[in-house]
Coordinates of C-alpha atoms and ligand atoms in Angstrom, one line a residue:
M618 CA -84.6 -25.1 -17.5
P619 CA -83.4 -26.6 -20.7
F620 CA -79.6 -26.6 -21.3
E621 CA -78.2 -24.0 -23.8
K622 CA -76.1 -26.6 -25.6
N623 CA -75.7 -30.4 -25.8
I624 CA -72.1 -31.3 -25.8
L625 CA -71.0 -34.9 -26.4
C626 CA -67.5 -36.4 -26.0
I627 CA -66.7 -39.7 -27.5
G628 CA -63.9 -41.4 -25.5
A629 CA -63.8 -41.3 -21.7
G630 CA -60.1 -41.7 -21.2
Y631 CA -57.3 -39.5 -19.7
V632 CA -58.3 -36.6 -21.9
G633 CA -62.1 -37.0 -22.5
G634 CA -63.0 -37.5 -18.8
P635 CA -61.1 -34.6 -17.2
T636 CA -61.7 -32.1 -20.1
M637 CA -65.4 -32.7 -20.1
A638 CA -65.6 -32.7 -16.3
M639 CA -63.9 -29.2 -16.4
I640 CA -66.3 -27.9 -19.1
A641 CA -69.3 -29.2 -17.1
A642 CA -68.1 -27.7 -13.9
K643 CA -67.4 -24.3 -15.4
C644 CA -70.5 -24.2 -17.6
P645 CA -73.6 -25.3 -15.7
Q646 CA -75.7 -24.0 -18.7
Y647 CA -74.5 -26.8 -21.0
K648 CA -75.3 -30.5 -20.8
V649 CA -72.1 -32.6 -21.2
V650 CA -72.3 -36.3 -21.9
V651 CA -69.2 -38.5 -22.1
V652 CA -69.6 -41.9 -23.9
D653 CA -67.3 -44.8 -24.3
I654 CA -67.4 -48.3 -25.7
N655 CA -65.9 -49.6 -22.4
P656 CA -68.7 -50.3 -19.9
E657 CA -66.3 -50.9 -17.0
K658 CA -64.8 -47.4 -17.5
I659 CA -68.2 -45.8 -17.6
R660 CA -69.3 -47.6 -14.5
A661 CA -66.2 -46.3 -12.7
W662 CA -66.8 -42.7 -13.9
N663 CA -70.3 -43.0 -12.6
N664 CA -69.8 -44.8 -9.3
G665 CA -66.1 -44.5 -8.5
P666 CA -63.3 -45.0 -7.8
L667 CA -62.6 -43.0 -11.0
P668 CA -60.8 -45.0 -13.7
I669 CA -57.8 -42.7 -13.6
Y670 CA -55.8 -41.2 -10.8
E671 CA -55.5 -37.5 -11.2
P672 CA -55.1 -35.0 -8.3
G673 CA -58.2 -32.8 -7.9
L674 CA -60.3 -34.8 -10.4
D675 CA -62.7 -36.2 -7.9
E676 CA -63.8 -32.7 -6.7
V677 CA -64.4 -31.5 -10.3
V678 CA -66.3 -34.6 -11.2
N679 CA -68.4 -34.5 -8.0
K680 CA -69.3 -30.9 -8.6
A681 CA -71.1 -31.7 -11.9
R682 CA -71.9 -35.4 -12.2
N683 CA -75.6 -36.1 -12.6
K684 CA -76.3 -32.4 -12.7
N685 CA -75.0 -31.5 -16.1
L686 CA -72.3 -34.1 -16.5
F687 CA -73.2 -37.6 -17.5
F688 CA -71.2 -40.7 -18.4
S689 CA -72.8 -43.3 -20.6
T690 CA -72.4 -46.2 -23.0
E691 CA -75.3 -45.0 -25.1
I692 CA -73.2 -43.7 -28.0
E693 CA -75.9 -43.5 -30.6
K694 CA -78.3 -41.6 -28.4
G695 CA -75.5 -39.3 -27.4
I696 CA -74.7 -38.5 -31.0
K697 CA -78.4 -37.9 -31.9
E698 CA -78.8 -35.3 -29.1
A699 CA -75.5 -33.5 -29.5
D700 CA -74.9 -30.0 -31.0
I701 CA -71.1 -30.3 -30.6
I702 CA -69.2 -33.6 -30.6
F703 CA -65.7 -33.8 -29.2
V704 CA -63.8 -36.9 -30.4
S705 CA -61.2 -38.0 -27.9
V706 CA -60.7 -41.6 -28.8
N707 CA -57.2 -43.2 -28.7
T708 CA -54.9 -42.8 -31.7
P709 CA -52.2 -45.3 -31.0
T710 CA -49.2 -46.2 -33.3
K711 CA -50.1 -48.5 -36.1
T712 CA -48.9 -52.1 -35.5
F713 CA -49.6 -53.5 -38.9
G714 CA -49.3 -52.9 -42.6
Q715 CA -48.0 -49.7 -44.2
G716 CA -46.5 -47.3 -41.6
A717 CA -46.4 -50.0 -38.9
G718 CA -44.5 -48.8 -35.8
Q719 CA -44.7 -45.1 -36.9
A720 CA -48.0 -43.9 -38.4
A721 CA -51.1 -43.2 -36.3
D722 CA -53.7 -46.0 -36.3
L723 CA -56.8 -44.1 -37.3
Q724 CA -59.3 -47.0 -37.3
Y725 CA -61.0 -45.9 -34.1
W726 CA -61.1 -42.4 -35.5
E727 CA -62.7 -43.4 -38.8
K728 CA -65.2 -45.7 -37.1
T729 CA -66.3 -42.8 -35.0
A730 CA -66.8 -40.6 -38.0
R731 CA -69.0 -43.2 -39.7
Q732 CA -71.0 -43.6 -36.5
I733 CA -71.6 -39.9 -36.2
L734 CA -72.8 -39.8 -39.8
A735 CA -75.1 -42.8 -39.3
Q736 CA -76.8 -41.3 -36.2
S737 CA -77.1 -37.7 -37.2
D738 CA -80.2 -36.1 -38.6
R739 CA -79.0 -32.5 -38.4
C740 CA -75.8 -30.5 -38.9
K741 CA -73.2 -30.7 -36.1
I742 CA -69.8 -29.3 -35.2
I743 CA -67.2 -32.0 -34.8
V744 CA -64.1 -31.2 -32.7
E745 CA -60.9 -33.2 -33.0
K746 CA -59.6 -33.5 -29.4
S747 CA -57.4 -36.5 -30.0
T748 CA -53.9 -35.9 -31.3
L749 CA -53.9 -36.5 -35.1
P750 CA -51.7 -36.3 -38.1
V751 CA -51.9 -33.0 -39.9
R752 CA -54.7 -33.0 -42.5
T753 CA -56.8 -35.6 -40.7
A754 CA -59.7 -33.2 -40.7
E755 CA -59.8 -33.5 -44.5
A756 CA -60.4 -37.3 -44.3
M757 CA -63.0 -36.8 -41.6
E758 CA -64.8 -34.2 -43.6
R759 CA -64.8 -36.4 -46.7
I760 CA -66.5 -39.2 -44.7
L761 CA -69.0 -36.9 -43.0
N762 CA -69.9 -34.5 -45.7
N763 CA -70.3 -37.1 -48.4
N764 CA -73.9 -38.0 -47.3
P765 CA -77.2 -38.3 -49.1
K766 CA -79.0 -36.5 -46.2
G767 CA -77.5 -33.1 -47.3
L768 CA -76.1 -32.6 -43.8
H769 CA -73.0 -30.3 -43.3
F770 CA -70.5 -31.1 -40.6
E771 CA -67.9 -28.5 -39.7
V772 CA -64.7 -30.0 -38.3
L773 CA -62.6 -28.1 -35.9
S774 CA -59.2 -28.9 -34.4
N775 CA -58.9 -28.3 -30.7
P776 CA -55.9 -30.3 -29.5
E777 CA -55.4 -30.9 -25.8
F778 CA -52.2 -29.8 -24.1
L779 CA -52.8 -31.1 -20.5
A780 CA -50.1 -33.2 -18.9
E781 CA -51.0 -36.1 -16.6
G782 CA -50.6 -35.5 -12.9
S783 CA -51.4 -31.8 -13.4
A784 CA -54.4 -32.2 -15.7
I785 CA -56.9 -30.3 -13.5
R786 CA -54.5 -27.3 -13.1
D787 CA -53.7 -27.3 -16.8
L788 CA -57.4 -27.4 -17.7
E789 CA -58.4 -24.7 -15.2
K790 CA -55.5 -22.3 -16.1
P791 CA -54.3 -23.4 -19.6
D792 CA -51.2 -21.6 -21.1
R793 CA -53.4 -21.5 -24.2
V794 CA -56.4 -23.2 -25.8
L795 CA -55.9 -23.7 -29.5
I796 CA -58.8 -23.7 -31.9
G797 CA -58.3 -24.2 -35.6
S798 CA -61.0 -24.1 -38.3
H799 CA -61.5 -23.5 -41.9
E800 CA -61.5 -19.8 -42.8
T801 CA -64.9 -20.1 -44.5
P802 CA -68.0 -18.4 -43.1
E803 CA -69.3 -21.7 -41.7
G804 CA -65.8 -22.6 -40.3
L805 CA -65.5 -19.2 -38.6
Q806 CA -69.0 -19.5 -37.1
A807 CA -68.2 -22.9 -35.7
R808 CA -64.9 -21.6 -34.4
R809 CA -66.8 -18.8 -32.6
E810 CA -69.1 -21.3 -30.9
L811 CA -66.1 -23.2 -29.5
V812 CA -64.4 -20.1 -28.4
E813 CA -67.6 -19.1 -26.5
I814 CA -67.5 -22.4 -24.6
Y815 CA -63.9 -21.9 -23.4
A816 CA -64.4 -18.2 -22.8
N817 CA -66.6 -19.2 -19.8
W818 CA -63.4 -19.5 -17.8
V819 CA -60.4 -18.9 -20.0
A820 CA -59.3 -15.3 -20.7
K821 CA -59.6 -14.4 -24.4
E822 CA -55.9 -13.7 -24.7
H823 CA -55.2 -17.4 -23.9
I824 CA -57.5 -18.6 -26.7
I825 CA -55.5 -18.9 -29.9
E826 CA -57.3 -19.1 -33.2
S827 CA -55.7 -20.5 -36.3
N828 CA -56.3 -22.3 -39.5
I829 CA -57.2 -26.0 -39.1
W830 CA -53.9 -27.4 -40.4
S831 CA -51.8 -25.2 -38.1
A832 CA -53.8 -26.4 -35.1
E833 CA -53.3 -30.0 -36.0
L834 CA -49.6 -29.6 -36.7
S835 CA -49.0 -27.4 -33.6
K836 CA -50.0 -30.3 -31.3
L837 CA -47.5 -32.7 -32.8
T838 CA -44.9 -30.0 -32.9
A839 CA -45.4 -29.0 -29.2
N840 CA -44.9 -32.6 -28.1
A841 CA -41.9 -33.0 -30.4
F842 CA -40.2 -29.8 -28.9
L843 CA -40.9 -30.9 -25.3
A844 CA -39.5 -34.3 -25.9
Q845 CA -36.5 -32.8 -27.8
R846 CA -35.5 -30.8 -24.7
I847 CA -35.5 -33.9 -22.6
S848 CA -33.4 -35.8 -25.1
S849 CA -31.1 -32.8 -25.4
I850 CA -30.4 -32.6 -21.7
N851 CA -30.2 -36.4 -21.4
S852 CA -27.6 -36.5 -24.2
I853 CA -25.5 -33.9 -22.2
S854 CA -26.0 -36.0 -19.0
A855 CA -24.0 -38.8 -20.6
L856 CA -21.1 -36.3 -21.2
C857 CA -21.4 -35.0 -17.7
E858 CA -20.8 -38.5 -16.3
K859 CA -17.6 -38.7 -18.3
T860 CA -16.3 -35.2 -17.4
E861 CA -17.4 -34.6 -13.8
A862 CA -19.6 -31.7 -14.9
D863 CA -23.0 -31.8 -13.0
I864 CA -26.1 -31.9 -15.2
N865 CA -28.2 -30.0 -12.6
E866 CA -25.7 -27.2 -12.6
V867 CA -25.5 -27.2 -16.4
A868 CA -29.4 -27.2 -16.7
Y869 CA -29.6 -24.3 -14.3
A870 CA -26.9 -22.4 -16.0
I871 CA -28.5 -22.7 -19.4
G872 CA -32.1 -22.4 -18.2
T873 CA -31.5 -19.0 -16.7
D874 CA -31.0 -17.7 -20.2
S875 CA -34.5 -16.3 -20.9
R876 CA -34.3 -17.5 -24.5
I877 CA -33.8 -21.1 -23.3
G878 CA -36.0 -21.0 -20.2
P879 CA -35.9 -23.4 -17.2
H880 CA -38.6 -26.0 -18.0
F881 CA -38.2 -29.5 -19.3
L882 CA -34.5 -29.7 -18.6
K883 CA -34.6 -32.4 -15.9
A884 CA -32.3 -35.2 -16.9
S885 CA -33.9 -38.6 -16.3
V886 CA -33.9 -42.3 -17.0
G887 CA -35.9 -41.3 -20.1
F888 CA -39.3 -39.8 -21.0
G889 CA -42.3 -42.0 -21.0
G890 CA -46.1 -41.5 -21.4
S891 CA -48.5 -42.5 -24.0
C892 CA -47.8 -39.6 -26.3
F893 CA -44.3 -38.3 -26.8
K894 CA -42.9 -41.4 -28.7
K895 CA -46.2 -42.0 -30.5
D896 CA -46.5 -38.4 -31.7
I897 CA -42.9 -38.0 -32.7
L898 CA -43.0 -41.2 -34.7
N899 CA -46.1 -40.0 -36.3
L900 CA -44.4 -36.7 -37.2
V901 CA -41.5 -38.7 -38.6
Y902 CA -43.9 -40.8 -40.8
I903 CA -45.7 -37.7 -42.1
C904 CA -42.3 -36.1 -43.0
Q905 CA -41.2 -39.2 -44.8
S906 CA -44.4 -39.4 -46.7
Y907 CA -43.8 -35.9 -48.0
G908 CA -40.2 -36.9 -49.0
L909 CA -38.7 -34.8 -46.1
T910 CA -36.1 -37.4 -45.2
E911 CA -33.7 -35.1 -43.3
V912 CA -36.5 -33.6 -41.2
A913 CA -37.8 -37.2 -40.4
A914 CA -34.3 -38.3 -39.4
Y915 CA -33.9 -35.2 -37.2
W916 CA -37.0 -35.9 -35.1
E917 CA -36.4 -39.6 -35.0
S918 CA -33.2 -39.0 -33.3
V919 CA -35.1 -37.6 -30.3
V920 CA -36.7 -41.0 -29.8
K921 CA -33.5 -42.8 -30.4
I922 CA -31.6 -40.8 -27.7
N923 CA -34.5 -41.6 -25.3
E924 CA -34.2 -45.4 -26.0
W925 CA -30.4 -45.1 -25.6
Q926 CA -30.8 -43.3 -22.3
E927 CA -33.1 -46.0 -20.9
K928 CA -30.6 -48.7 -22.0
R929 CA -27.6 -46.7 -20.7
F930 CA -29.3 -46.6 -17.2
V931 CA -29.4 -50.4 -17.0
Q932 CA -26.0 -50.9 -18.5
N933 CA -24.6 -48.6 -15.9
M934 CA -26.3 -50.6 -13.1
L935 CA -24.8 -53.8 -14.5
A936 CA -21.3 -52.4 -15.0
N937 CA -21.2 -51.0 -11.4
M938 CA -22.7 -54.1 -9.8
F939 CA -19.7 -56.2 -10.9
N940 CA -21.2 -57.0 -14.3
T941 CA -23.8 -59.3 -12.9
V942 CA -27.2 -58.9 -11.3
A943 CA -28.3 -62.5 -11.7
G944 CA -30.0 -63.7 -8.5
K945 CA -29.6 -60.3 -6.9
K946 CA -32.7 -58.6 -5.5
I947 CA -33.3 -55.1 -7.0
A948 CA -35.9 -52.8 -5.7
L949 CA -37.5 -50.5 -8.2
F950 CA -38.9 -47.3 -6.6
G951 CA -41.6 -46.1 -8.9
F952 CA -43.2 -47.5 -12.0
A953 CA -45.5 -44.7 -13.3
F954 CA -44.0 -42.7 -16.2
K955 CA -44.0 -39.7 -14.0
A956 CA -45.1 -38.8 -10.4
H957 CA -48.8 -38.1 -9.5
T958 CA -50.3 -40.5 -12.0
G959 CA -51.0 -44.3 -12.0
D960 CA -50.3 -44.3 -15.8
T961 CA -47.5 -46.5 -16.9
R962 CA -47.8 -46.3 -20.7
E963 CA -44.3 -46.2 -22.3
S964 CA -42.8 -45.8 -18.8
A965 CA -39.0 -46.1 -18.8
A966 CA -39.6 -48.5 -15.8
I967 CA -41.1 -51.1 -18.2
Y968 CA -37.9 -51.2 -20.3
V969 CA -35.6 -51.2 -17.2
T970 CA -37.6 -54.0 -15.7
R971 CA -37.5 -56.1 -18.8
W972 CA -33.7 -55.7 -19.3
L973 CA -33.1 -56.5 -15.6
A974 CA -35.4 -59.6 -15.9
D975 CA -33.4 -60.7 -18.9
E976 CA -30.3 -60.5 -16.7
N977 CA -32.1 -62.8 -14.2
A978 CA -32.3 -60.2 -11.5
R979 CA -35.0 -60.7 -8.7
I980 CA -37.1 -57.6 -9.1
V981 CA -39.4 -56.0 -6.6
I982 CA -41.5 -53.1 -7.7
T983 CA -43.1 -50.5 -5.5
D984 CA -45.2 -47.5 -6.5
P985 CA -48.0 -45.6 -4.6
Q986 CA -50.4 -45.6 -7.6
A987 CA -49.2 -47.7 -10.5
L988 CA -48.9 -51.3 -9.2
D989 CA -52.2 -52.5 -10.9
N990 CA -51.0 -51.2 -14.3
A991 CA -47.5 -52.6 -13.7
K992 CA -49.0 -56.0 -13.1
L993 CA -50.7 -55.8 -16.5
D994 CA -47.6 -54.5 -18.3
L995 CA -45.5 -57.3 -17.0
A996 CA -48.0 -60.1 -17.1
D997 CA -45.8 -62.2 -19.4
I998 CA -42.9 -62.2 -16.9
K999 CA -44.9 -62.1 -13.7
E1000 CA -43.0 -65.1 -12.2
K1001 CA -39.8 -62.9 -12.1
I1002 CA -41.4 -60.0 -10.4
E1003 CA -42.8 -59.2 -6.9
F1004 CA -45.0 -56.2 -6.2
E1005 CA -44.9 -54.5 -2.9
T1006 CA -46.8 -51.4 -1.7
D1007 CA -44.3 -50.6 1.1
P1008 CA -40.9 -49.2 -0.1
Y1009 CA -39.2 -50.3 3.2
R1010 CA -40.2 -53.9 2.6
A1011 CA -39.4 -53.7 -1.1
A1012 CA -35.8 -52.7 -0.2
Q1013 CA -35.3 -55.4 2.4
G1014 CA -32.4 -57.7 1.4
A1015 CA -32.0 -55.8 -1.9
H1016 CA -28.5 -55.2 -3.4
A1017 CA -29.7 -52.1 -5.2
I1018 CA -32.5 -49.6 -5.4
A1019 CA -33.3 -48.0 -8.7
L1020 CA -35.4 -44.9 -8.4
L1021 CA -37.5 -44.6 -11.6
T1022 CA -40.4 -42.2 -10.7
E1023 CA -40.0 -38.9 -8.9
W1024 CA -42.7 -39.5 -6.3
P1025 CA -42.0 -36.9 -3.5
L1026 CA -42.5 -39.7 -0.9
Y1027 CA -39.2 -41.3 -2.0
R1028 CA -37.3 -38.2 -1.0
S1029 CA -38.5 -38.4 2.6
L1030 CA -37.8 -42.1 3.3
D1031 CA -35.5 -43.1 6.2
Y1032 CA -32.6 -44.3 4.0
A1033 CA -30.4 -45.1 7.1
R1034 CA -33.1 -47.6 8.1
I1035 CA -33.3 -48.9 4.6
L1036 CA -29.5 -49.3 4.3
K1037 CA -29.4 -51.5 7.4
T1038 CA -31.8 -54.0 5.8
M1039 CA -30.0 -54.2 2.4
A1040 CA -27.3 -56.5 1.2
Q1041 CA -23.8 -54.9 1.2
P1042 CA -22.4 -53.2 -0.7
A1043 CA -25.6 -51.3 -1.2
F1044 CA -26.3 -49.3 -4.4
I1045 CA -28.7 -46.6 -5.3
F1046 CA -29.3 -45.6 -8.9
D1047 CA -31.3 -42.4 -8.9
G1048 CA -33.0 -42.2 -12.3
R1049 CA -34.6 -38.9 -11.4
N1050 CA -31.9 -37.0 -9.5
I1051 CA -34.3 -36.3 -6.6
L1052 CA -32.3 -37.7 -3.7
D1053 CA -29.6 -36.1 -1.5
H1054 CA -26.7 -37.9 -3.0
P1055 CA -23.8 -36.7 -0.7
K1056 CA -25.9 -37.6 2.3
L1057 CA -26.6 -41.1 1.0
F1058 CA -23.0 -41.6 0.2
K1059 CA -21.9 -40.6 3.7
M1060 CA -24.4 -43.1 5.1
G1061 CA -22.7 -45.9 3.2
F1062 CA -24.5 -46.2 -0.1
N1063 CA -22.8 -46.3 -3.5
V1064 CA -24.7 -43.6 -5.4
F1065 CA -25.2 -43.3 -9.1
A1066 CA -27.2 -40.4 -10.4
I1067 CA -28.0 -39.2 -13.9
G1068 CA -25.3 -36.8 -15.3
K1069 CA -23.2 -36.7 -12.1
A1070 CA -20.0 -38.2 -11.1
A1071 CA -20.5 -41.6 -9.3
L1072 CA -20.1 -41.6 -5.5
K1073 CA -18.4 -45.0 -4.7
H1074 CA -16.8 -46.5 -1.7
F1075 CA -14.5 -48.8 -3.7
Ligands
LIG1616 P1 -57.4 -43.3 -23.5 O1 -57.0 -44.6 -24.1 O2 -57.2 -43.1 -22.1 O3 -58.9 -43.0 -23.9 C1 -59.5 -43.2 -25.1 C2 -60.9 -43.8 -24.9 O4 -61.6 -43.9 -26.1 C3 -60.9 -45.2 -24.3 O5 -61.6 -45.3 -23.1 C4 -61.6 -46.1 -25.4 O6 -62.4 -47.1 -24.9 C5 -62.4 -45.0 -26.1 N1 -62.8 -45.4 -27.5 C6 -62.1 -45.9 -28.5 N2 -62.8 -46.0 -29.6 C7 -64.1 -45.6 -29.3 C8 -65.3 -45.5 -30.0 N3 -65.4 -45.9 -31.3 N4 -66.4 -45.1 -29.4 C9 -66.3 -44.7 -28.1 N5 -65.2 -44.8 -27.3 C10 -64.1 -45.2 -27.9 O7 -56.6 -42.2 -24.4 P2 -56.2 -40.7 -23.9 O8 -55.0 -40.7 -23.1 O9 -57.4 -40.1 -23.3 O10 -55.9 -40.1 -25.3 C11 -56.9 -39.7 -26.3 C12 -56.3 -38.8 -27.3 O11 -55.8 -37.6 -26.7 C13 -55.0 -39.4 -28.0 O12 -55.0 -39.0 -29.3 C14 -53.9 -38.8 -27.3 O13 -52.7 -38.7 -28.1 C15 -54.4 -37.4 -26.9 N6 -53.8 -36.8 -25.8 C16 -53.6 -37.5 -24.6 C17 -53.1 -36.8 -23.5 C18 -52.8 -37.6 -22.2 O14 -52.3 -36.9 -21.3 N7 -53.1 -38.8 -22.1 C19 -52.9 -35.4 -23.5 C20 -53.1 -34.8 -24.7 C21 -53.6 -35.4 -25.8
LIG1617 C1 -47.1 -34.4 -22.3 C2 -47.1 -32.9 -22.6 O1 -46.4 -32.3 -21.5 C3 -48.5 -32.4 -22.6 O2 -48.5 -31.0 -23.0 C4 -49.3 -33.1 -23.7 O3 -50.6 -32.7 -23.8 C5 -49.2 -34.6 -23.4 O4 -47.8 -35.1 -23.4 C6 -49.9 -35.5 -24.5 O5 -50.0 -35.1 -25.6 O6 -50.2 -36.6 -24.1 P1 -47.4 -36.0 -20.2 O7 -46.8 -37.1 -21.1 O8 -48.7 -36.3 -19.5 O9 -47.7 -34.7 -21.1 O10 -46.3 -35.6 -19.1 P2 -45.0 -34.7 -19.2 O11 -45.0 -33.9 -17.9 O12 -44.8 -34.0 -20.4 O13 -43.8 -35.8 -19.0 C7 -43.5 -36.7 -20.0 C8 -42.3 -37.5 -19.7 O14 -41.1 -36.7 -19.7 C9 -42.4 -38.1 -18.3 O15 -41.8 -39.4 -18.3 C10 -41.5 -37.2 -17.5 O16 -40.9 -37.8 -16.3 C11 -40.4 -36.9 -18.5 N1 -39.7 -35.6 -18.2 C12 -40.4 -34.4 -18.2 C13 -38.3 -35.6 -18.0 O17 -37.7 -36.7 -18.1 N2 -37.7 -34.4 -17.8 C14 -38.3 -33.2 -17.8 O18 -37.7 -32.1 -17.6 C15 -39.7 -33.2 -18.0

């Protein structure tokens, strides 16, 4: 039986791989091909182990791979055959020229548009899946629709809201799917086609339709609001440490107000991940370019508080360990930017490690999934770092443990056993507030959590 539709996704990363695997698993009537310029990645998607760690992803991929889900490096062929093309390439922060350090680097994006045009001999729907500056679709359309072949490409915005570590759950039961289009007859027709794909498993009331610019801007805004909540609670955590208020109690008390809500109020060593900082800086740049200086400054402060929180964590370690960590062994529990992922992009752990290395500490890093990425992130200071899969061995002889990722396994370790093997006095800095602090203190640890009074034996 021929497939009803040919769907292509350009970019087989954290978003392209899982989202397309979900579409293929839920819609056996469509053929879904995912292409990438990176042959290693495609090999891994085809033969395993999968190139990213994501709970539940193996099962979804196995259900559809080589039936109606295919991973390939044949980008041109994929474009030719496709009716609908999702573009899910990376959109990192620009590192050069105008807007360096803030604006989105759209070079991969533009290359993709030109490639789509070169390989197309019929009209297609193009879906922006990557996170992009508002009004990117305009540029994309100019490139695509300015062609001598007389082809028309309708561009839709369908930003992705999945979070790493819970991607499969988020894709299977999304809070919402957002689809933006032009409100022309062609735009609305293309919008309907995309709605139809998601409607195979997402209830209609969870599919939001909007104009294309609202969809583009909603993605940046959602990430900015989420990150803003973390910076807000982290800013209050600093005040808690000065006043003996407890940040968990404050977060609970405010989160029970239904207007505020309980989510994203966990104080931490700082938010990481490939997107929050990048997307907020992008928003800041866009605001500046429209002359909205105050709006830009407001959102930039969210990133500044995060950087301050990361630095404050290390300064706190230093101050409490008698103002020196030089030559002292410090075990870092966790390196991923959050639990249940091996991703370390913009992880607070990277900054903490670098500052501790500058202080000549002897650093041992342990993490159940992220050690390979950690080695790449720290390649330039590798002589200062040891990597250890076993947390007990990582802590042996250490003066301090800094817990940086909230992996559940760190909650269930035998800390009495760990304490016996550590240098004394022993310190724990809990950057995620997941440990039983009074219990650790009673055992003999000096305990420093985020937004809580320190528990010290001296
Ligand atoms: P990623 O780096 O994991 O994957 C992007 C992939 O695109 C890479 O494998 C790269 O090789 C490939 N690529 C780049 N240029 C290409 C080209 N011309 N042709 C074919 N392949 C090409 O990135 P990601 O985390 O999947 O993010 C992709 C986009 O989705 C970004 O805009 C990001 O902001 C957004 N986003 C990410 C997440 C997340 O959780 N990671 C969530 C929501 C949205
Ligand atoms: C985030 C958003 O949650 C997704 O909706 C969005 O699609 C994605 O960015 C994206 O655009 O890339 P992600 O970065 O994968 O997802 O993970 P989050 O769960 O949002 O966590 C981000 C960071 O904030 C992590 O470092 C996490 O530990 C930290 N965090 C989160 C806190 O410090 N406190 C909290 O209460 C929540």
